[in-house]
Amino acid sequence: MDLFSRLLLLVAGLMGAAGVAAAAAAAHVGGGENLATASHFLLFDAAAVAGLVAVALQLGRGRAALSIAAGLITVGGLLFSGDLAARALMEVKLLGGSAPFGGSLMIVGWLVAAVAALFAKKA
């Protein structure tokens, strides 16, 4: 397994843990809808990234594209969820436009994954 795949799986695990923690905080501490949405996206993205990496490791052609897709979804999810969590818990925004930019990165990541599926071949 290459270093980028390991890094993606590491971050996916951390995203999953943060998603569970954010869901618990939303239920017990407060934070409302923004924190609940952040937790959902962290959990969905963690599972998606782990799945994309697992599939990419089985491919010859299409491996790089799926790895890029997983990277885009990871960065996008962190920006999107981080901005929503910061708003919910600290009443501050991250850098201007973090949530919309993160959401856009996730969309592009999913589109890259879809296109990669068209050309993928098993190793």
PDB file of C-alpha atoms in Angstrom:
ATOM      1  CA  MET A   1       0.000   0.000   0.000  1.00  0.00           C
ATOM      2  CA  ASP A   2       1.435   3.368  -0.969  1.00  0.00           C
ATOM      3  CA  LEU A   3       1.882   6.303   1.416  1.00  0.00           C
ATOM      4  CA  PHE A   4      -1.022   8.329  -0.035  1.00  0.00           C
ATOM      5  CA  SER A   5      -3.439   5.426   0.472  1.00  0.00           C
ATOM      6  CA  ARG A   6      -2.257   5.005   4.048  1.00  0.00           C
ATOM      7  CA  LEU A   7      -2.664   8.709   4.688  1.00  0.00           C
ATOM      8  CA  LEU A   8      -6.179   8.674   3.234  1.00  0.00           C
ATOM      9  CA  LEU A   9      -7.149   5.720   5.429  1.00  0.00           C
ATOM     10  CA  LEU A  10      -5.647   7.411   8.481  1.00  0.00           C
ATOM     11  CA  VAL A  11      -7.610  10.581   7.842  1.00  0.00           C
ATOM     12  CA  ALA A  12     -10.759   8.562   7.074  1.00  0.00           C
ATOM     13  CA  GLY A  13     -10.445   6.884  10.467  1.00  0.00           C
ATOM     14  CA  LEU A  14     -10.016  10.248  12.158  1.00  0.00           C
ATOM     15  CA  MET A  15     -12.990  11.639  10.235  1.00  0.00           C
ATOM     16  CA  GLY A  16     -15.114   8.706  11.361  1.00  0.00           C
ATOM     17  CA  ALA A  17     -14.112   9.240  14.982  1.00  0.00           C
ATOM     18  CA  ALA A  18     -14.770  12.982  14.698  1.00  0.00           C
ATOM     19  CA  GLY A  19     -18.153  12.242  13.123  1.00  0.00           C
ATOM     20  CA  VAL A  20     -19.202  10.101  16.064  1.00  0.00           C
ATOM     21  CA  ALA A  21     -17.925  12.737  18.511  1.00  0.00           C
ATOM     22  CA  ALA A  22     -19.751  15.506  16.654  1.00  0.00           C
ATOM     23  CA  ALA A  23     -22.984  13.487  16.675  1.00  0.00           C
ATOM     24  CA  ALA A  24     -22.648  12.976  20.416  1.00  0.00           C
ATOM     25  CA  ALA A  25     -21.931  16.666  20.956  1.00  0.00           C
ATOM     26  CA  ALA A  26     -24.918  17.645  18.824  1.00  0.00           C
ATOM     27  CA  ALA A  27     -27.146  15.380  20.918  1.00  0.00           C
ATOM     28  CA  HIS A  28     -25.803  16.287  24.358  1.00  0.00           C
ATOM     29  CA  VAL A  29     -24.048  19.650  24.213  1.00  0.00           C
ATOM     30  CA  GLY A  30     -25.946  21.472  21.511  1.00  0.00           C
ATOM     31  CA  GLY A  31     -24.791  22.875  18.242  1.00  0.00           C
ATOM     32  CA  GLY A  32     -27.993  22.267  16.418  1.00  0.00           C
ATOM     33  CA  GLU A  33     -28.455  21.383  12.811  1.00  0.00           C
ATOM     34  CA  ASN A  34     -25.012  22.581  11.681  1.00  0.00           C
ATOM     35  CA  LEU A  35     -23.196  20.203  14.010  1.00  0.00           C
ATOM     36  CA  ALA A  36     -25.491  17.312  13.102  1.00  0.00           C
ATOM     37  CA  THR A  37     -24.875  17.975   9.402  1.00  0.00           C
ATOM     38  CA  ALA A  38     -21.113  18.142  10.007  1.00  0.00           C
ATOM     39  CA  SER A  39     -21.227  14.778  11.785  1.00  0.00           C
ATOM     40  CA  HIS A  40     -23.205  13.178   8.961  1.00  0.00           C
ATOM     41  CA  PHE A  41     -20.781  14.362   6.310  1.00  0.00           C
ATOM     42  CA  LEU A  42     -17.754  13.270   8.341  1.00  0.00           C
ATOM     43  CA  LEU A  43     -19.212   9.780   8.737  1.00  0.00           C
ATOM     44  CA  PHE A  44     -20.344   9.468   5.101  1.00  0.00           C
ATOM     45  CA  ASP A  45     -17.045  10.770   3.782  1.00  0.00           C
ATOM     46  CA  ALA A  46     -15.004   8.492   6.056  1.00  0.00           C
ATOM     47  CA  ALA A  47     -16.809   5.425   4.729  1.00  0.00           C
ATOM     48  CA  ALA A  48     -16.623   6.653   1.135  1.00  0.00           C
ATOM     49  CA  VAL A  49     -12.906   7.373   1.302  1.00  0.00           C
ATOM     50  CA  ALA A  50     -12.147   3.982   2.868  1.00  0.00           C
ATOM     51  CA  GLY A  51     -14.214   2.297   0.147  1.00  0.00           C
ATOM     52  CA  LEU A  52     -12.581   4.233  -2.681  1.00  0.00           C
ATOM     53  CA  VAL A  53      -9.112   3.429  -1.375  1.00  0.00           C
ATOM     54  CA  ALA A  54     -10.013  -0.264  -1.058  1.00  0.00           C
ATOM     55  CA  VAL A  55     -11.268  -0.363  -4.649  1.00  0.00           C
ATOM     56  CA  ALA A  56      -8.307   1.672  -5.932  1.00  0.00           C
ATOM     57  CA  LEU A  57      -5.869  -0.837  -4.434  1.00  0.00           C
ATOM     58  CA  GLN A  58      -7.448  -3.566  -6.585  1.00  0.00           C
ATOM     59  CA  LEU A  59      -7.088  -1.651  -9.834  1.00  0.00           C
ATOM     60  CA  GLY A  60      -4.402  -1.266 -12.419  1.00  0.00           C
ATOM     61  CA  ARG A  61      -5.930   1.402 -14.599  1.00  0.00           C
ATOM     62  CA  GLY A  62      -8.053   3.927 -12.701  1.00  0.00           C
ATOM     63  CA  ARG A  63      -6.156   3.615  -9.415  1.00  0.00           C
ATOM     64  CA  ALA A  64      -4.722   7.140  -9.554  1.00  0.00           C
ATOM     65  CA  ALA A  65      -8.050   8.703 -10.467  1.00  0.00           C
ATOM     66  CA  LEU A  66      -9.845   6.979  -7.584  1.00  0.00           C
ATOM     67  CA  SER A  67      -7.078   8.054  -5.210  1.00  0.00           C
ATOM     68  CA  ILE A  68      -7.453  11.644  -6.410  1.00  0.00           C
ATOM     69  CA  ALA A  69     -11.222  11.373  -5.965  1.00  0.00           C
ATOM     70  CA  ALA A  70     -10.741  10.110  -2.410  1.00  0.00           C
ATOM     71  CA  GLY A  71      -8.343  12.972  -1.716  1.00  0.00           C
ATOM     72  CA  LEU A  72     -10.799  15.558  -3.014  1.00  0.00           C
ATOM     73  CA  ILE A  73     -13.627  14.096  -0.943  1.00  0.00           C
ATOM     74  CA  THR A  74     -11.375  14.069   2.126  1.00  0.00           C
ATOM     75  CA  VAL A  75     -10.246  17.681   1.841  1.00  0.00           C
ATOM     76  CA  GLY A  76     -13.727  18.818   0.870  1.00  0.00           C
ATOM     77  CA  GLY A  77     -15.331  16.977   3.769  1.00  0.00           C
ATOM     78  CA  LEU A  78     -12.871  18.403   6.264  1.00  0.00           C
ATOM     79  CA  LEU A  79     -13.404  21.960   5.033  1.00  0.00           C
ATOM     80  CA  PHE A  80     -17.186  21.614   4.856  1.00  0.00           C
ATOM     81  CA  SER A  81     -17.635  19.855   8.186  1.00  0.00           C
ATOM     82  CA  GLY A  82     -14.970  21.916   9.920  1.00  0.00           C
ATOM     83  CA  ASP A  83     -16.675  25.142   8.934  1.00  0.00           C
ATOM     84  CA  LEU A  84     -20.088  23.912  10.071  1.00  0.00           C
ATOM     85  CA  ALA A  85     -18.675  22.612  13.366  1.00  0.00           C
ATOM     86  CA  ALA A  86     -16.825  25.888  14.024  1.00  0.00           C
ATOM     87  CA  ARG A  87     -20.029  27.818  13.412  1.00  0.00           C
ATOM     88  CA  ALA A  88     -22.004  25.527  15.713  1.00  0.00           C
ATOM     89  CA  LEU A  89     -19.550  25.244  18.587  1.00  0.00           C
ATOM     90  CA  MET A  90     -17.544  28.484  18.517  1.00  0.00           C
ATOM     91  CA  GLU A  91     -19.833  30.783  16.560  1.00  0.00           C
ATOM     92  CA  VAL A  92     -17.026  31.606  14.120  1.00  0.00           C
ATOM     93  CA  LYS A  93     -16.550  30.886  10.453  1.00  0.00           C
ATOM     94  CA  LEU A  94     -13.404  29.299   9.150  1.00  0.00           C
ATOM     95  CA  LEU A  95     -11.802  30.978   6.179  1.00  0.00           C
ATOM     96  CA  GLY A  96     -14.379  32.714   4.026  1.00  0.00           C
ATOM     97  CA  GLY A  97     -16.215  30.259   1.840  1.00  0.00           C
ATOM     98  CA  SER A  98     -14.825  27.093   3.457  1.00  0.00           C
ATOM     99  CA  ALA A  99     -18.174  25.303   3.502  1.00  0.00           C
ATOM    100  CA  PRO A 100     -19.143  26.038  -0.111  1.00  0.00           C
ATOM    101  CA  PHE A 101     -15.607  25.366  -1.356  1.00  0.00           C
ATOM    102  CA  GLY A 102     -15.473  22.112   0.615  1.00  0.00           C
ATOM    103  CA  GLY A 103     -18.845  21.081  -0.753  1.00  0.00           C
ATOM    104  CA  SER A 104     -17.663  21.822  -4.273  1.00  0.00           C
ATOM    105  CA  LEU A 105     -14.542  19.709  -3.740  1.00  0.00           C
ATOM    106  CA  MET A 106     -16.707  16.809  -2.585  1.00  0.00           C
ATOM    107  CA  ILE A 107     -18.882  17.105  -5.693  1.00  0.00           C
ATOM    108  CA  VAL A 108     -15.808  17.165  -7.954  1.00  0.00           C
ATOM    109  CA  GLY A 109     -14.398  14.162  -6.082  1.00  0.00           C
ATOM    110  CA  TRP A 110     -17.554  12.165  -6.701  1.00  0.00           C
ATOM    111  CA  LEU A 111     -17.531  13.147 -10.381  1.00  0.00           C
ATOM    112  CA  VAL A 112     -13.893  12.049 -10.691  1.00  0.00           C
ATOM    113  CA  ALA A 113     -14.834   8.723  -9.076  1.00  0.00           C
ATOM    114  CA  ALA A 114     -17.696   8.300 -11.537  1.00  0.00           C
ATOM    115  CA  VAL A 115     -15.476   8.970 -14.548  1.00  0.00           C
ATOM    116  CA  ALA A 116     -12.738   6.704 -13.179  1.00  0.00           C
ATOM    117  CA  ALA A 117     -15.276   3.881 -12.992  1.00  0.00           C
ATOM    118  CA  LEU A 118     -15.756   4.112 -16.748  1.00  0.00           C
ATOM    119  CA  PHE A 119     -12.083   3.400 -17.434  1.00  0.00           C
ATOM    120  CA  ALA A 120     -11.072   1.219 -14.486  1.00  0.00           C
ATOM    121  CA  LYS A 121      -9.464  -2.183 -15.055  1.00  0.00           C
ATOM    122  CA  LYS A 122      -8.435  -4.732 -12.478  1.00  0.00           C
ATOM    123  CA  ALA A 123      -4.718  -5.131 -11.888  1.00  0.00           C
TER     124      ALA A 123
END
